[in-house]
């Protein structure tokens, strides 16, 4: 595992969409501790990095200003993002 301080950093993970996927309808992250109220953003990036091929590159979708709340637990955002099957995204 790792310690992640969401107040001062961001986290990007690489994943490949399933062979039947055409849409992302919900995206989120887990908050371990109750913390002060703040907003967070979630985004979807293409794997077309200009410095290192296959790494995060073009921002395809974003949802800004989502209220985190003050409790621990899942922080989720409802989205309507069209994706392609068997495709690497960040």
mmCIF file with all atom_site columns, C-alpha atoms in Angstrom:
data_model
loop_
_atom_site.group_PDB
_atom_site.id
_atom_site.type_symbol
_atom_site.label_atom_id
_atom_site.label_alt_id
_atom_site.label_comp_id
_atom_site.label_asym_id
_atom_site.label_entity_id
_atom_site.label_seq_id
_atom_site.pdbx_PDB_ins_code
_atom_site.Cartn_x
_atom_site.Cartn_y
_atom_site.Cartn_z
_atom_site.occupancy
_atom_site.B_iso_or_equiv
_atom_site.pdbx_formal_charge
_atom_site.auth_seq_id
_atom_site.auth_comp_id
_atom_site.auth_asym_id
_atom_site.auth_atom_id
_atom_site.pdbx_PDB_model_num
ATOM 1  C CA . UNK A 1 1  ? 0.000   0.000  0.000   1.00 0.00 ? 1  UNK A CA 1
ATOM 2  C CA . UNK A 1 2  ? 0.896   3.629  0.021   1.00 0.00 ? 2  UNK A CA 1
ATOM 3  C CA . UNK A 1 3  ? -0.056  6.798  1.838   1.00 0.00 ? 3  UNK A CA 1
ATOM 4  C CA . UNK A 1 4  ? -1.769  9.332  -0.367  1.00 0.00 ? 4  UNK A CA 1
ATOM 5  C CA . UNK A 1 5  ? -2.365  12.907 0.737   1.00 0.00 ? 5  UNK A CA 1
ATOM 6  C CA . UNK A 1 6  ? -5.228  14.101 -1.453  1.00 0.00 ? 6  UNK A CA 1
ATOM 7  C CA . UNK A 1 7  ? -4.935  17.647 -0.112  1.00 0.00 ? 7  UNK A CA 1
ATOM 8  C CA . UNK A 1 8  ? -1.595  18.234 -1.829  1.00 0.00 ? 8  UNK A CA 1
ATOM 9  C CA . UNK A 1 9  ? -1.238  15.576 -4.550  1.00 0.00 ? 9  UNK A CA 1
ATOM 10 C CA . UNK A 1 10 ? -3.002  13.793 -7.332  1.00 0.00 ? 10 UNK A CA 1
ATOM 11 C CA . UNK A 1 11 ? -3.225  10.148 -8.228  1.00 0.00 ? 11 UNK A CA 1
ATOM 12 C CA . UNK A 1 12 ? -3.289  8.757  -11.747 1.00 0.00 ? 12 UNK A CA 1
ATOM 13 C CA . UNK A 1 13 ? -3.754  5.068  -12.504 1.00 0.00 ? 13 UNK A CA 1
ATOM 14 C CA . UNK A 1 14 ? -3.571  3.173  -15.778 1.00 0.00 ? 14 UNK A CA 1
ATOM 15 C CA . UNK A 1 15 ? -6.422  0.818  -16.715 1.00 0.00 ? 15 UNK A CA 1
ATOM 16 C CA . UNK A 1 16 ? -7.734  -0.920 -19.827 1.00 0.00 ? 16 UNK A CA 1
ATOM 17 C CA . UNK A 1 17 ? -11.449 -0.721 -20.533 1.00 0.00 ? 17 UNK A CA 1
ATOM 18 C CA . UNK A 1 18 ? -13.323 -4.056 -20.696 1.00 0.00 ? 18 UNK A CA 1
ATOM 19 C CA . UNK A 1 19 ? -14.147 -5.536 -24.099 1.00 0.00 ? 19 UNK A CA 1
ATOM 20 C CA . UNK A 1 20 ? -17.845 -4.620 -23.702 1.00 0.00 ? 20 UNK A CA 1
ATOM 21 C CA . UNK A 1 21 ? -17.362 -1.133 -22.242 1.00 0.00 ? 21 UNK A CA 1
ATOM 22 C CA . UNK A 1 22 ? -18.838 1.895  -24.000 1.00 0.00 ? 22 UNK A CA 1
ATOM 23 C CA . UNK A 1 23 ? -19.426 4.296  -21.101 1.00 0.00 ? 23 UNK A CA 1
ATOM 24 C CA . UNK A 1 24 ? -18.225 5.320  -17.666 1.00 0.00 ? 24 UNK A CA 1
ATOM 25 C CA . UNK A 1 25 ? -21.160 6.238  -15.435 1.00 0.00 ? 25 UNK A CA 1
ATOM 26 C CA . UNK A 1 26 ? -19.458 6.568  -12.039 1.00 0.00 ? 26 UNK A CA 1
ATOM 27 C CA . UNK A 1 27 ? -15.933 7.309  -10.895 1.00 0.00 ? 27 UNK A CA 1
ATOM 28 C CA . UNK A 1 28 ? -14.465 7.830  -7.456  1.00 0.00 ? 28 UNK A CA 1
ATOM 29 C CA . UNK A 1 29 ? -11.900 7.121  -4.789  1.00 0.00 ? 29 UNK A CA 1
ATOM 30 C CA . UNK A 1 30 ? -11.624 5.963  -1.163  1.00 0.00 ? 30 UNK A CA 1
ATOM 31 C CA . UNK A 1 31 ? -10.955 8.443  1.662   1.00 0.00 ? 31 UNK A CA 1
ATOM 32 C CA . UNK A 1 32 ? -9.399  6.767  4.753   1.00 0.00 ? 32 UNK A CA 1
ATOM 33 C CA . UNK A 1 33 ? -9.865  9.609  7.221   1.00 0.00 ? 33 UNK A CA 1
ATOM 34 C CA . UNK A 1 34 ? -12.450 12.232 8.092   1.00 0.00 ? 34 UNK A CA 1
ATOM 35 C CA . UNK A 1 35 ? -10.956 15.527 6.950   1.00 0.00 ? 35 UNK A CA 1
ATOM 36 C CA . UNK A 1 36 ? -12.038 19.098 6.376   1.00 0.00 ? 36 UNK A CA 1
ATOM 37 C CA . UNK A 1 37 ? -14.486 19.944 3.588   1.00 0.00 ? 37 UNK A CA 1
ATOM 38 C CA . UNK A 1 38 ? -12.911 20.475 0.175   1.00 0.00 ? 38 UNK A CA 1
ATOM 39 C CA . UNK A 1 39 ? -13.642 19.907 -3.500  1.00 0.00 ? 39 UNK A CA 1
ATOM 40 C CA . UNK A 1 40 ? -12.048 17.348 -5.799  1.00 0.00 ? 40 UNK A CA 1
ATOM 41 C CA . UNK A 1 41 ? -11.794 16.712 -9.531  1.00 0.00 ? 41 UNK A CA 1
ATOM 42 C CA . UNK A 1 42 ? -11.876 13.472 -11.512 1.00 0.00 ? 42 UNK A CA 1
ATOM 43 C CA . UNK A 1 43 ? -10.740 13.083 -15.091 1.00 0.00 ? 43 UNK A CA 1
ATOM 44 C CA . UNK A 1 44 ? -10.107 10.639 -17.910 1.00 0.00 ? 44 UNK A CA 1
ATOM 45 C CA . UNK A 1 45 ? -6.897  10.840 -19.934 1.00 0.00 ? 45 UNK A CA 1
ATOM 46 C CA . UNK A 1 46 ? -5.843  9.195  -23.186 1.00 0.00 ? 46 UNK A CA 1
ATOM 47 C CA . UNK A 1 47 ? -2.697  7.059  -23.143 1.00 0.00 ? 47 UNK A CA 1
ATOM 48 C CA . UNK A 1 48 ? -1.017  9.343  -25.682 1.00 0.00 ? 48 UNK A CA 1
ATOM 49 C CA . UNK A 1 49 ? 1.630   10.974 -23.514 1.00 0.00 ? 49 UNK A CA 1
ATOM 50 C CA . UNK A 1 50 ? 3.922   13.256 -25.507 1.00 0.00 ? 50 UNK A CA 1
ATOM 51 C CA . UNK A 1 51 ? 6.984   12.580 -23.335 1.00 0.00 ? 51 UNK A CA 1
ATOM 52 C CA . UNK A 1 52 ? 6.521   8.850  -22.714 1.00 0.00 ? 52 UNK A CA 1
ATOM 53 C CA . UNK A 1 53 ? 4.246   6.962  -25.150 1.00 0.00 ? 53 UNK A CA 1
ATOM 54 C CA . UNK A 1 54 ? 1.486   5.038  -23.359 1.00 0.00 ? 54 UNK A CA 1
ATOM 55 C CA . UNK A 1 55 ? 1.401   7.361  -20.366 1.00 0.00 ? 55 UNK A CA 1
ATOM 56 C CA . UNK A 1 56 ? -1.331  9.861  -19.507 1.00 0.00 ? 56 UNK A CA 1
ATOM 57 C CA . UNK A 1 57 ? -1.631  12.561 -22.118 1.00 0.00 ? 57 UNK A CA 1
ATOM 58 C CA . UNK A 1 58 ? -4.713  14.316 -23.493 1.00 0.00 ? 58 UNK A CA 1
ATOM 59 C CA . UNK A 1 59 ? -7.464  15.136 -20.986 1.00 0.00 ? 59 UNK A CA 1
ATOM 60 C CA . UNK A 1 60 ? -10.601 13.622 -22.543 1.00 0.00 ? 60 UNK A CA 1
ATOM 61 C CA . UNK A 1 61 ? -13.174 14.243 -19.803 1.00 0.00 ? 61 UNK A CA 1
ATOM 62 C CA . UNK A 1 62 ? -13.261 16.044 -16.462 1.00 0.00 ? 62 UNK A CA 1
ATOM 63 C CA . UNK A 1 63 ? -15.693 16.673 -13.623 1.00 0.00 ? 63 UNK A CA 1
ATOM 64 C CA . UNK A 1 64 ? -14.626 19.615 -11.496 1.00 0.00 ? 64 UNK A CA 1
ATOM 65 C CA . UNK A 1 65 ? -15.785 20.992 -8.153  1.00 0.00 ? 65 UNK A CA 1
ATOM 66 C CA . UNK A 1 66 ? -17.151 17.833 -6.527  1.00 0.00 ? 66 UNK A CA 1
ATOM 67 C CA . UNK A 1 67 ? -17.810 18.157 -2.790  1.00 0.00 ? 67 UNK A CA 1
ATOM 68 C CA . UNK A 1 68 ? -15.760 15.667 -0.769  1.00 0.00 ? 68 UNK A CA 1
ATOM 69 C CA . UNK A 1 69 ? -17.657 16.123 2.475   1.00 0.00 ? 69 UNK A CA 1
ATOM 70 C CA . UNK A 1 70 ? -15.989 15.648 5.855   1.00 0.00 ? 70 UNK A CA 1
ATOM 71 C CA . UNK A 1 71 ? -16.383 11.891 6.380   1.00 0.00 ? 71 UNK A CA 1
ATOM 72 C CA . UNK A 1 72 ? -14.235 8.906  5.453   1.00 0.00 ? 72 UNK A CA 1
ATOM 73 C CA . UNK A 1 73 ? -15.468 6.482  2.781   1.00 0.00 ? 73 UNK A CA 1
ATOM 74 C CA . UNK A 1 74 ? -16.118 6.344  -0.950  1.00 0.00 ? 74 UNK A CA 1
ATOM 75 C CA . UNK A 1 75 ? -16.207 9.651  -2.785  1.00 0.00 ? 75 UNK A CA 1
ATOM 76 C CA . UNK A 1 76 ? -18.125 9.131  -6.036  1.00 0.00 ? 76 UNK A CA 1
ATOM 77 C CA . UNK A 1 77 ? -19.158 11.259 -8.980  1.00 0.00 ? 77 UNK A CA 1
ATOM 78 C CA . UNK A 1 78 ? -21.838 10.361 -11.542 1.00 0.00 ? 78 UNK A CA 1
ATOM 79 C CA . UNK A 1 79 ? -20.547 10.946 -15.090 1.00 0.00 ? 79 UNK A CA 1
ATOM 80 C CA . UNK A 1 80 ? -21.613 10.170 -18.646 1.00 0.00 ? 80 UNK A CA 1
ATOM 81 C CA . UNK A 1 81 ? -18.323 9.581  -20.466 1.00 0.00 ? 81 UNK A CA 1
ATOM 82 C CA . UNK A 1 82 ? -18.202 7.608  -23.719 1.00 0.00 ? 82 UNK A CA 1
ATOM 83 C CA . UNK A 1 83 ? -15.203 5.276  -24.024 1.00 0.00 ? 83 UNK A CA 1
ATOM 84 C CA . UNK A 1 84 ? -13.918 2.646  -26.450 1.00 0.00 ? 84 UNK A CA 1
ATOM 85 C CA . UNK A 1 85 ? -13.608 -1.065 -25.601 1.00 0.00 ? 85 UNK A CA 1
ATOM 86 C CA . UNK A 1 86 ? -10.160 -2.599 -24.984 1.00 0.00 ? 86 UNK A CA 1
ATOM 87 C CA . UNK A 1 87 ? -8.531  0.821  -24.701 1.00 0.00 ? 87 UNK A CA 1
ATOM 88 C CA . UNK A 1 88 ? -5.905  2.046  -22.246 1.00 0.00 ? 88 UNK A CA 1
ATOM 89 C CA . UNK A 1 89 ? -6.952  5.099  -20.247 1.00 0.00 ? 89 UNK A CA 1
ATOM 90 C CA . UNK A 1 90 ? -5.474  6.979  -17.316 1.00 0.00 ? 90 UNK A CA 1
#
